Amino acid sequence: MQQAQEAVQEALAFAKSLGASAAECGLSQSRGLSVDSRLGEVETVEFNQDGSLGITVYRGHCKGAAATADLKPDAVKAAVSKANEIARFTSEDPYSGLADKALMADDYPELGLYFDANMDPEYAIEQTKRCEQAALDQDPRIVNSDGANYSSHAGFRVYGNSHGFIGSYMSSRQSLSCVLIGKEGDVMERDYAYTLARNPDLLQSPQQVAAAAVEATVSRLGARSLDTCKVPVLFHSDVAHGLFGHLVAAISGGSLYRKSSYLLDRLGTKVLPDWLTISEDPHVQGGLASSAFDHEGVRTEPREIVTNGELNSYLLTSYASRKMGMQPTGHAGGIHNWYVQHSGLDLDALCKKMGRGLLVTELMGQGVNIVTGDYSRGAAGFWVENGEIQYPVSEVTIAGNLDHMLQNLVAVGSDIDPRHGIQTGSVLVEQMSIAGN
């Protein structure tokens, strides 16, 4: 880490010696192990070790950028020289430049994002084999497997700029997954389960992942389509985070200053029901999306993105904030641990509240238009009648409009999925169109 910080400082100093008015530099290195096994046989064992340095040089409002995977001093200087040359020939952009010095995270907390990562291939192979075998032994309807995967990655990032800011942190992440194929009669279905965490002690066991994969796969057997209808739709927590992911896209600066978001000029207006609040906490110890500073060195701060349904904040980089005449929000590089307030109901209670409708457990396709809010995606899940799951459903399309869908949410469940930067339970939407037979 110390050598990486020195490399960043040397790159910035060299940019200054070339006459740059400002510069910023990011260096990242990672190493990892990934193992795939299928039906008791190891298919791949992959080690990787990557590193790269990116340098952006500003000459006034002209900008040039270059990168190198070779971190030797001569290669780094060559990248800085190339970025400087590019800056000489680019057009001026009055909105480009570093974030203001006053916004730098000069004193930031240690967030505990790194845990010793087990990268022993024998251990990884054992984990995948145990997981897959436990699944194959559990139910005779599981007739095949698409394999199990164990991965472990660790690395660090250093960022510095000519304000004198330099920050760094280490991080790690491990996961275990299993994909199964079930058969009933002549029909086969496929599903999976996975566990993911920074801290390996928080991973589910191979047997737990296997049990979840078996349950998900056999529950899909006997799936049928539906007649076209309009009914409430309950997004299972496995997929519900995607709904709020679309909200992230709609309130991000790039979409807003390009006027390509349905939430343009909606700051301070209602975008969710008045009972719903979304908070962001970048400083959660060990959080999957924790960060003490963003990719521009701007300090991150806890904030309420939405309070009682009202949109409080856009997500702005320094560039977007200048384009929009606003302040940066510390979101260069993404969001930081969103927590969606829930209604205190578990999944069974949400099904009962819905009464009759579709429980969605899988979404397919990318049919979401952030400009208009139009939403249309392939879906699979379960038909619910009288508050009880009746049978699995596949080959349907659900459609609506994000603005209407999000403003008319009925409830958010307490069954929170901790494997995402957006932590939410299942989400009940008032009504959507379902196209089937």
CSV table of C-alpha atoms in Angstrom, one decimal:
chain,number,residue,atom,x,y,z
A,1,MET,CA,0.0,0.0,0.0
A,2,GLN,CA,2.8,2.4,0.9
A,3,GLN,CA,4.5,1.8,-2.5
A,4,ALA,CA,1.2,2.5,-4.3
A,5,GLN,CA,0.7,5.8,-2.4
A,6,GLU,CA,4.2,6.8,-3.4
A,7,ALA,CA,3.5,5.9,-7.1
A,8,VAL,CA,0.4,8.1,-7.0
A,9,GLN,CA,2.3,11.0,-5.4
A,10,GLU,CA,5.1,10.6,-8.0
A,11,ALA,CA,2.6,10.6,-10.9
A,12,LEU,CA,0.9,13.8,-9.6
A,13,ALA,CA,4.3,15.5,-9.1
A,14,PHE,CA,5.4,14.6,-12.6
A,15,ALA,CA,2.1,15.9,-14.0
A,16,LYS,CA,2.8,19.2,-12.2
A,17,SER,CA,6.3,19.4,-13.6
A,18,LEU,CA,4.8,19.1,-17.1
A,19,GLY,CA,2.8,22.2,-16.6
A,20,ALA,CA,-0.6,20.7,-15.6
A,21,SER,CA,-2.9,23.0,-13.7
A,22,ALA,CA,-4.4,20.0,-11.9
A,23,ALA,CA,-4.3,16.3,-11.9
A,24,GLU,CA,-5.9,13.3,-10.2
A,25,CYS,CA,-4.7,9.7,-10.1
A,26,GLY,CA,-6.2,6.4,-9.0
A,27,LEU,CA,-4.4,3.1,-8.5
A,28,SER,CA,-6.0,-0.2,-7.8
A,29,GLN,CA,-4.6,-3.7,-7.3
A,30,SER,CA,-6.5,-6.9,-6.7
A,31,ARG,CA,-5.8,-10.6,-6.4
A,32,GLY,CA,-8.3,-13.4,-6.4
A,33,LEU,CA,-9.2,-17.1,-6.7
A,34,SER,CA,-12.2,-18.5,-8.5
A,35,VAL,CA,-13.0,-22.3,-8.6
A,36,ASP,CA,-15.7,-24.0,-10.6
A,37,SER,CA,-16.7,-27.6,-10.1
A,38,ARG,CA,-19.4,-29.7,-11.7
A,39,LEU,CA,-20.7,-33.2,-10.8
A,40,GLY,CA,-17.7,-33.7,-8.5
A,41,GLU,CA,-15.1,-32.7,-11.1
A,42,VAL,CA,-13.0,-29.5,-11.0
A,43,GLU,CA,-13.6,-27.5,-14.2
A,44,THR,CA,-11.5,-24.4,-13.6
A,45,VAL,CA,-9.1,-23.0,-11.0
A,46,GLU,CA,-8.4,-19.4,-11.8
A,47,PHE,CA,-6.0,-17.1,-10.1
A,48,ASN,CA,-5.8,-13.5,-11.0
A,49,GLN,CA,-3.7,-10.5,-10.0
A,50,ASP,CA,-4.5,-7.2,-11.6
A,51,GLY,CA,-3.3,-3.7,-11.2
A,52,SER,CA,-3.8,-0.5,-13.0
A,53,LEU,CA,-3.1,3.2,-12.7
A,54,GLY,CA,-5.3,5.9,-14.3
A,55,ILE,CA,-4.2,9.5,-14.5
A,56,THR,CA,-6.2,12.5,-15.5
A,57,VAL,CA,-4.4,15.7,-16.4
A,58,TYR,CA,-6.0,19.2,-16.6
A,59,ARG,CA,-4.6,22.1,-18.5
A,60,GLY,CA,-7.1,24.8,-17.6
A,61,HIS,CA,-10.4,23.3,-18.7
A,62,CYS,CA,-8.8,20.9,-21.1
A,63,LYS,CA,-8.6,17.3,-20.0
A,64,GLY,CA,-6.6,14.3,-21.0
A,65,ALA,CA,-6.6,10.8,-19.5
A,66,ALA,CA,-4.4,7.7,-19.8
A,67,ALA,CA,-3.9,4.4,-18.0
A,68,THR,CA,-1.3,1.8,-17.6
A,69,ALA,CA,-1.2,-1.7,-16.2
A,70,ASP,CA,2.5,-1.5,-15.9
A,71,LEU,CA,3.3,0.2,-12.6
A,72,LYS,CA,7.0,0.6,-13.1
A,73,PRO,CA,8.1,4.2,-12.8
A,74,ASP,CA,8.9,4.6,-16.5
A,75,ALA,CA,5.6,3.3,-17.5
A,76,VAL,CA,3.7,5.5,-15.1
A,77,LYS,CA,5.6,8.6,-16.4
A,78,ALA,CA,4.8,7.6,-19.9
A,79,ALA,CA,1.1,7.4,-19.0
A,80,VAL,CA,1.3,10.9,-17.4
A,81,SER,CA,3.0,12.3,-20.5
A,82,LYS,CA,0.4,10.8,-22.8
A,83,ALA,CA,-2.5,12.3,-20.7
A,84,ASN,CA,-0.7,15.6,-20.7
A,85,GLU,CA,-0.4,15.5,-24.5
A,86,ILE,CA,-4.0,14.6,-24.9
A,87,ALA,CA,-5.0,17.6,-22.8
A,88,ARG,CA,-3.2,19.9,-25.1
A,89,PHE,CA,-5.5,18.9,-28.0
A,90,THR,CA,-8.9,18.5,-26.3
A,91,SER,CA,-11.5,21.2,-26.4
A,92,GLU,CA,-12.2,23.3,-23.3
A,93,ASP,CA,-15.0,22.1,-21.1
A,94,PRO,CA,-15.9,24.8,-18.5
A,95,TYR,CA,-17.4,22.1,-16.2
A,96,SER,CA,-14.4,19.8,-16.0
A,97,GLY,CA,-11.9,19.8,-13.2
A,98,LEU,CA,-11.3,18.4,-9.7
A,99,ALA,CA,-13.9,18.6,-7.0
A,100,ASP,CA,-13.5,21.5,-4.7
A,101,LYS,CA,-10.7,21.2,-2.1
A,102,ALA,CA,-13.0,21.9,0.7
A,103,LEU,CA,-15.0,18.7,-0.1
A,104,MET,CA,-12.0,16.4,0.3
A,105,ALA,CA,-12.2,13.7,2.9
A,106,ASP,CA,-9.0,14.8,4.7
A,107,ASP,CA,-10.0,12.9,7.9
A,108,TYR,CA,-11.9,9.7,7.2
A,109,PRO,CA,-12.8,6.6,9.2
A,110,GLU,CA,-11.4,3.1,8.8
A,111,LEU,CA,-14.5,1.0,7.8
A,112,GLY,CA,-13.2,-2.5,8.2
A,113,LEU,CA,-13.8,-3.5,4.6
A,114,TYR,CA,-10.9,-6.1,4.5
A,115,PHE,CA,-10.9,-9.6,6.0
A,116,ASP,CA,-8.3,-12.2,5.5
A,117,ALA,CA,-9.4,-13.9,2.3
A,118,ASN,CA,-8.9,-17.7,2.1
A,119,MET,CA,-7.4,-18.3,-1.3
A,120,ASP,CA,-6.3,-21.9,-0.8
A,121,PRO,CA,-7.5,-23.8,-3.9
A,122,GLU,CA,-8.0,-27.0,-1.9
A,123,TYR,CA,-10.3,-25.2,0.5
A,124,ALA,CA,-12.2,-23.6,-2.4
A,125,ILE,CA,-12.6,-27.0,-4.2
A,126,GLU,CA,-13.9,-28.6,-1.0
A,127,GLN,CA,-16.5,-25.9,-0.6
A,128,THR,CA,-17.8,-26.3,-4.2
A,129,LYS,CA,-17.9,-30.1,-4.0
A,130,ARG,CA,-19.6,-30.2,-0.7
A,131,CYS,CA,-22.2,-27.6,-1.8
A,132,GLU,CA,-23.0,-29.4,-5.1
A,133,GLN,CA,-23.1,-32.9,-3.6
A,134,ALA,CA,-25.4,-31.8,-0.7
A,135,ALA,CA,-27.8,-30.4,-3.3
A,136,LEU,CA,-27.7,-33.6,-5.5
A,137,ASP,CA,-28.3,-35.8,-2.4
A,138,GLN,CA,-31.2,-33.8,-1.1
A,139,ASP,CA,-34.1,-34.3,-3.6
A,140,PRO,CA,-34.5,-36.9,-6.4
A,141,ARG,CA,-36.0,-34.2,-8.6
A,142,ILE,CA,-32.6,-32.6,-8.8
A,143,VAL,CA,-31.3,-34.5,-11.8
A,144,ASN,CA,-28.3,-32.4,-12.9
A,145,SER,CA,-26.1,-29.5,-12.0
A,146,ASP,CA,-24.6,-26.5,-13.8
A,147,GLY,CA,-22.0,-26.5,-11.1
A,148,ALA,CA,-20.8,-24.6,-8.0
A,149,ASN,CA,-18.5,-21.7,-7.7
A,150,TYR,CA,-16.3,-20.4,-4.9
A,151,SER,CA,-14.5,-17.0,-5.3
A,152,SER,CA,-12.4,-14.9,-3.0
A,153,HIS,CA,-11.0,-11.6,-3.9
A,154,ALA,CA,-9.0,-8.9,-2.1
A,155,GLY,CA,-7.3,-5.7,-3.0
A,156,PHE,CA,-6.8,-2.0,-2.4
A,157,ARG,CA,-7.4,1.4,-4.0
A,158,VAL,CA,-5.4,4.6,-3.7
A,159,TYR,CA,-6.7,7.9,-5.0
A,160,GLY,CA,-4.9,11.2,-4.9
A,161,ASN,CA,-5.1,14.6,-6.6
A,162,SER,CA,-3.3,17.9,-6.8
A,163,HIS,CA,-5.3,19.4,-3.9
A,164,GLY,CA,-2.9,17.4,-1.8
A,165,PHE,CA,-5.5,14.7,-0.9
A,166,ILE,CA,-4.4,11.1,-0.9
A,167,GLY,CA,-6.6,8.3,0.4
A,168,SER,CA,-6.6,4.5,0.4
A,169,TYR,CA,-8.4,1.5,1.7
A,170,MET,CA,-8.3,-2.3,1.4
A,171,SER,CA,-11.3,-4.5,0.7
A,172,SER,CA,-12.2,-8.1,0.3
A,173,ARG,CA,-15.2,-10.2,-0.8
A,174,GLN,CA,-16.0,-13.9,-0.8
A,175,SER,CA,-18.9,-15.9,-2.4
A,176,LEU,CA,-20.3,-19.4,-2.9
A,177,SER,CA,-23.0,-20.3,-5.4
A,178,CYS,CA,-24.7,-23.4,-6.9
A,179,VAL,CA,-26.8,-23.8,-10.0
A,180,LEU,CA,-29.1,-26.8,-10.3
A,181,ILE,CA,-31.4,-28.4,-12.8
A,182,GLY,CA,-34.6,-30.1,-11.7
A,183,LYS,CA,-37.0,-32.4,-13.6
A,184,GLU,CA,-40.6,-33.5,-13.2
A,185,GLY,CA,-42.1,-35.5,-16.1
A,186,ASP,CA,-40.6,-34.1,-19.3
A,187,VAL,CA,-40.2,-30.6,-18.0
A,188,MET,CA,-36.9,-29.3,-16.6
A,189,GLU,CA,-36.3,-26.0,-14.6
A,190,ARG,CA,-33.1,-24.3,-13.5
A,191,ASP,CA,-32.4,-22.1,-10.5
A,192,TYR,CA,-29.6,-21.2,-8.1
A,193,ALA,CA,-28.6,-19.8,-4.7
A,194,TYR,CA,-25.6,-17.9,-3.5
A,195,THR,CA,-24.0,-16.3,-0.4
A,196,LEU,CA,-21.8,-13.3,-0.5
A,197,ALA,CA,-20.0,-11.3,2.2
A,198,ARG,CA,-16.8,-9.3,3.0
A,199,ASN,CA,-16.4,-11.3,6.2
A,200,PRO,CA,-16.0,-15.0,5.4
A,201,ASP,CA,-17.6,-15.8,8.8
A,202,LEU,CA,-20.8,-14.3,7.5
A,203,LEU,CA,-21.0,-16.7,4.5
A,204,GLN,CA,-23.7,-19.4,4.6
A,205,SER,CA,-22.4,-22.9,4.8
A,206,PRO,CA,-22.3,-25.1,1.7
A,207,GLN,CA,-25.2,-27.1,3.0
A,208,GLN,CA,-27.3,-23.9,3.5
A,209,VAL,CA,-26.5,-22.7,0.0
A,210,ALA,CA,-27.4,-26.2,-1.4
A,211,ALA,CA,-30.7,-26.3,0.5
A,212,ALA,CA,-31.7,-22.9,-0.8
A,213,ALA,CA,-30.8,-23.9,-4.4
A,214,VAL,CA,-32.8,-27.1,-4.1
A,215,GLU,CA,-35.8,-25.3,-2.7
A,216,ALA,CA,-35.6,-22.6,-5.5
A,217,THR,CA,-35.3,-25.2,-8.3
A,218,VAL,CA,-37.9,-27.7,-7.3
A,219,SER,CA,-40.4,-25.0,-6.5
A,220,ARG,CA,-40.3,-24.0,-10.2
A,221,LEU,CA,-41.3,-27.4,-11.5
A,222,GLY,CA,-44.8,-27.5,-13.0
A,223,ALA,CA,-44.6,-23.8,-14.0
A,224,ARG,CA,-47.3,-22.4,-16.3
A,225,SER,CA,-48.2,-19.2,-18.0
A,226,LEU,CA,-51.1,-16.8,-17.1
A,227,ASP,CA,-53.9,-15.2,-19.0
A,228,THR,CA,-53.3,-11.5,-19.6
A,229,CYS,CA,-54.5,-9.5,-16.6
A,230,LYS,CA,-53.9,-6.5,-14.3
A,231,VAL,CA,-53.1,-7.5,-10.7
A,232,PRO,CA,-50.9,-6.5,-7.8
A,233,VAL,CA,-47.3,-7.7,-8.2
A,234,LEU,CA,-45.0,-8.6,-5.3
A,235,PHE,CA,-41.3,-8.4,-6.1
A,236,HIS,CA,-39.4,-10.9,-3.9
A,237,SER,CA,-36.5,-9.5,-2.0
A,238,ASP,CA,-34.1,-11.4,-4.3
A,239,VAL,CA,-35.1,-9.0,-7.1
A,240,ALA,CA,-36.7,-6.0,-5.3
A,241,HIS,CA,-33.4,-4.1,-5.0
A,242,GLY,CA,-33.6,-3.7,-8.8
A,243,LEU,CA,-36.6,-1.5,-8.5
A,244,PHE,CA,-34.7,1.0,-6.4
A,245,GLY,CA,-31.7,0.5,-8.7
A,246,HIS,CA,-33.8,2.1,-11.4
A,247,LEU,CA,-34.5,5.0,-9.0
A,248,VAL,CA,-30.7,5.3,-8.6
A,249,ALA,CA,-30.3,5.6,-12.3
A,250,ALA,CA,-33.1,8.2,-12.6
A,251,ILE,CA,-31.6,10.5,-9.9
A,252,SER,CA,-28.0,10.2,-11.0
A,253,GLY,CA,-26.3,13.3,-12.4
A,254,GLY,CA,-25.4,11.9,-15.8
A,255,SER,CA,-29.1,11.1,-16.6
A,256,LEU,CA,-30.2,14.5,-15.2
A,257,TYR,CA,-27.9,16.9,-17.0
A,258,ARG,CA,-28.5,15.0,-20.2
A,259,LYS,CA,-32.2,15.5,-19.6
A,260,SER,CA,-32.7,11.7,-19.9
A,261,SER,CA,-34.6,11.0,-16.7
A,262,TYR,CA,-38.2,10.9,-15.8
A,263,LEU,CA,-37.3,12.5,-12.5
A,264,LEU,CA,-35.7,15.6,-14.0
A,265,ASP,CA,-36.7,18.7,-11.9
A,266,ARG,CA,-38.4,16.5,-9.3
A,267,LEU,CA,-36.2,17.4,-6.3
A,268,GLY,CA,-38.4,18.1,-3.4
A,269,THR,CA,-41.4,16.3,-4.9
A,270,LYS,CA,-43.1,13.0,-4.1
A,271,VAL,CA,-41.5,10.0,-5.7
A,272,LEU,CA,-42.5,7.3,-3.2
A,273,PRO,CA,-45.4,6.8,-0.8
A,274,ASP,CA,-45.4,9.2,2.1
A,275,TRP,CA,-44.8,6.3,4.6
A,276,LEU,CA,-41.5,5.4,2.9
A,277,THR,CA,-38.0,6.7,3.7
A,278,ILE,CA,-34.7,5.6,2.1
A,279,SER,CA,-31.5,6.4,4.0
A,280,GLU,CA,-27.9,6.1,3.0
A,281,ASP,CA,-25.0,5.3,5.4
A,282,PRO,CA,-21.6,5.2,3.7
A,283,HIS,CA,-19.8,4.4,7.0
A,284,VAL,CA,-21.2,1.0,8.0
A,285,GLN,CA,-18.4,-1.2,9.3
A,286,GLY,CA,-17.8,-3.9,6.8
A,287,GLY,CA,-20.7,-2.8,4.6
A,288,LEU,CA,-20.8,-4.1,1.0
A,289,ALA,CA,-21.2,-0.5,-0.3
A,290,SER,CA,-19.3,1.4,2.4
A,291,SER,CA,-16.9,4.1,1.4
A,292,ALA,CA,-15.3,7.0,3.3
A,293,PHE,CA,-14.7,8.9,0.1
A,294,ASP,CA,-15.9,8.7,-3.4
A,295,HIS,CA,-13.8,8.3,-6.6
A,296,GLU,CA,-13.0,12.0,-6.6
A,297,GLY,CA,-11.9,12.1,-3.0
A,298,VAL,CA,-15.1,13.8,-1.9
A,299,ARG,CA,-16.1,12.8,1.7
A,300,THR,CA,-19.2,10.7,2.0
A,301,GLU,CA,-21.9,11.5,4.5
A,302,PRO,CA,-25.0,9.8,5.8
A,303,ARG,CA,-28.1,11.2,4.3
A,304,GLU,CA,-31.8,10.6,3.7
A,305,ILE,CA,-32.3,10.2,-0.1
A,306,VAL,CA,-36.0,10.1,0.3
A,307,THR,CA,-38.0,11.2,3.4
A,308,ASN,CA,-41.6,10.4,3.7
A,309,GLY,CA,-41.8,9.9,0.0
A,310,GLU,CA,-40.1,13.2,-0.9
A,311,LEU,CA,-36.9,13.2,-2.9
A,312,ASN,CA,-34.2,15.0,-0.9
A,313,SER,CA,-31.1,14.5,-3.0
A,314,TYR,CA,-29.8,13.8,-6.4
A,315,LEU,CA,-26.6,11.7,-6.8
A,316,LEU,CA,-24.0,14.1,-8.2
A,317,THR,CA,-20.3,14.0,-9.3
A,318,SER,CA,-18.4,17.3,-9.4
A,319,TYR,CA,-18.9,17.4,-13.2
A,320,ALA,CA,-22.7,16.9,-13.0
A,321,SER,CA,-23.0,19.3,-10.1
A,322,ARG,CA,-21.4,22.1,-12.1
A,323,LYS,CA,-23.6,21.3,-15.1
A,324,MET,CA,-26.6,21.6,-12.8
A,325,GLY,CA,-25.5,24.5,-10.6
A,326,MET,CA,-25.6,22.3,-7.5
A,327,GLN,CA,-23.1,20.8,-5.0
A,328,PRO,CA,-21.4,17.3,-5.4
A,329,THR,CA,-23.0,14.7,-3.1
A,330,GLY,CA,-20.0,12.2,-2.9
A,331,HIS,CA,-21.4,9.7,-5.4
A,332,ALA,CA,-18.7,9.5,-8.0
A,333,GLY,CA,-18.4,5.7,-8.3
A,334,GLY,CA,-21.9,4.8,-7.0
A,335,ILE,CA,-24.2,4.8,-4.0
A,336,HIS,CA,-23.2,3.8,-0.5
A,337,ASN,CA,-25.5,1.4,1.5
A,338,TRP,CA,-29.1,2.3,0.9
A,339,TYR,CA,-31.6,1.1,3.5
A,340,VAL,CA,-35.2,1.0,2.5
A,341,GLN,CA,-37.6,1.4,5.3
A,342,HIS,CA,-39.9,-1.6,5.7
A,343,SER,CA,-43.5,-2.1,6.8
A,344,GLY,CA,-42.8,-4.9,9.4
A,345,LEU,CA,-44.4,-7.6,7.3
A,346,ASP,CA,-42.7,-10.8,6.3
A,347,LEU,CA,-43.1,-12.5,2.9
A,348,ASP,CA,-46.1,-14.6,4.0
A,349,ALA,CA,-47.8,-11.5,5.4
A,350,LEU,CA,-47.2,-9.6,2.2
A,351,CYS,CA,-48.8,-12.5,0.2
A,352,LYS,CA,-51.8,-12.3,2.4
A,353,LYS,CA,-51.9,-8.5,2.0
A,354,MET,CA,-51.8,-8.9,-1.7
A,355,GLY,CA,-54.5,-11.5,-1.7
A,356,ARG,CA,-54.5,-12.3,-5.5
A,357,GLY,CA,-51.6,-11.5,-7.8
A,358,LEU,CA,-48.1,-12.5,-8.9
A,359,LEU,CA,-45.1,-13.1,-6.7
A,360,VAL,CA,-42.0,-12.4,-8.9
A,361,THR,CA,-38.8,-14.2,-8.1
A,362,GLU,CA,-36.9,-13.8,-11.4
A,363,LEU,CA,-36.7,-10.9,-13.9
A,364,MET,CA,-35.3,-11.1,-17.5
A,365,GLY,CA,-34.4,-8.5,-20.1
A,366,GLN,CA,-33.6,-4.8,-19.8
A,367,GLY,CA,-36.9,-3.3,-20.8
A,368,VAL,CA,-36.7,-0.2,-18.6
A,369,ASN,CA,-36.7,3.3,-20.1
A,370,ILE,CA,-35.4,5.8,-17.6
A,371,VAL,CA,-36.4,8.7,-19.8
A,372,THR,CA,-40.1,7.9,-19.7
A,373,GLY,CA,-40.2,5.5,-16.8
A,374,ASP,CA,-41.8,2.8,-19.0
A,375,TYR,CA,-41.1,-0.7,-17.5
A,376,SER,CA,-41.5,-4.0,-19.3
A,377,ARG,CA,-39.6,-7.2,-18.4
A,378,GLY,CA,-39.9,-10.9,-18.6
A,379,ALA,CA,-40.7,-12.5,-15.3
A,380,ALA,CA,-41.2,-15.8,-13.5
A,381,GLY,CA,-42.5,-16.6,-10.0
A,382,PHE,CA,-45.7,-17.8,-8.4
A,383,TRP,CA,-49.4,-17.2,-8.6
A,384,VAL,CA,-51.0,-16.2,-5.3
A,385,GLU,CA,-54.7,-16.7,-4.6
A,386,ASN,CA,-56.4,-15.9,-1.3
A,387,GLY,CA,-53.0,-14.9,0.1
A,388,GLU,CA,-51.5,-18.4,-0.6
A,389,ILE,CA,-49.0,-19.5,-3.3
A,390,GLN,CA,-50.9,-21.8,-5.7
A,391,TYR,CA,-48.4,-22.7,-8.5
A,392,PRO,CA,-45.2,-21.6,-10.2
A,393,VAL,CA,-45.5,-19.2,-13.2
A,394,SER,CA,-43.1,-18.7,-16.2
A,395,GLU,CA,-43.1,-17.0,-19.6
A,396,VAL,CA,-45.0,-13.9,-18.7
A,397,THR,CA,-44.2,-10.2,-19.1
A,398,ILE,CA,-44.9,-7.6,-16.5
A,399,ALA,CA,-45.4,-3.9,-17.5
A,400,GLY,CA,-46.0,-0.6,-15.9
A,401,ASN,CA,-44.5,2.9,-15.4
A,402,LEU,CA,-41.8,3.3,-12.8
A,403,ASP,CA,-43.2,6.7,-11.6
A,404,HIS,CA,-46.6,5.2,-11.0
A,405,MET,CA,-45.2,1.9,-9.6
A,406,LEU,CA,-42.9,3.6,-7.0
A,407,GLN,CA,-45.4,6.2,-5.9
A,408,ASN,CA,-48.0,3.5,-5.4
A,409,LEU,CA,-46.1,0.9,-3.5
A,410,VAL,CA,-48.3,-0.8,-1.0
A,411,ALA,CA,-45.7,-2.3,1.4
A,412,VAL,CA,-42.0,-3.2,1.8
A,413,GLY,CA,-41.2,-6.4,3.6
A,414,SER,CA,-39.0,-7.1,6.6
A,415,ASP,CA,-37.3,-10.0,4.7
A,416,ILE,CA,-34.2,-7.9,3.9
A,417,ASP,CA,-31.6,-9.3,1.5
A,418,PRO,CA,-28.2,-8.3,2.8
A,419,ARG,CA,-26.3,-9.2,-0.3
A,420,HIS,CA,-26.7,-5.9,-2.1
A,421,GLY,CA,-25.7,-2.2,-1.7
A,422,ILE,CA,-29.5,-1.5,-1.7
A,423,GLN,CA,-30.9,-3.4,1.3
A,424,THR,CA,-34.6,-4.0,1.0
A,425,GLY,CA,-37.2,-6.6,1.6
A,426,SER,CA,-39.9,-7.7,-0.8
A,427,VAL,CA,-41.9,-4.9,-2.4
A,428,LEU,CA,-45.6,-5.0,-3.1
A,429,VAL,CA,-46.7,-2.9,-6.1
A,430,GLU,CA,-50.4,-1.8,-6.3
A,431,GLN,CA,-51.0,-3.0,-9.9
A,432,MET,CA,-49.2,-4.0,-13.1
A,433,SER,CA,-50.1,-5.4,-16.4
A,434,ILE,CA,-49.2,-9.1,-17.0
A,435,ALA,CA,-49.0,-10.4,-20.5
A,436,GLY,CA,-49.2,-14.2,-20.8
A,437,ASN,CA,-51.3,-16.5,-23.0
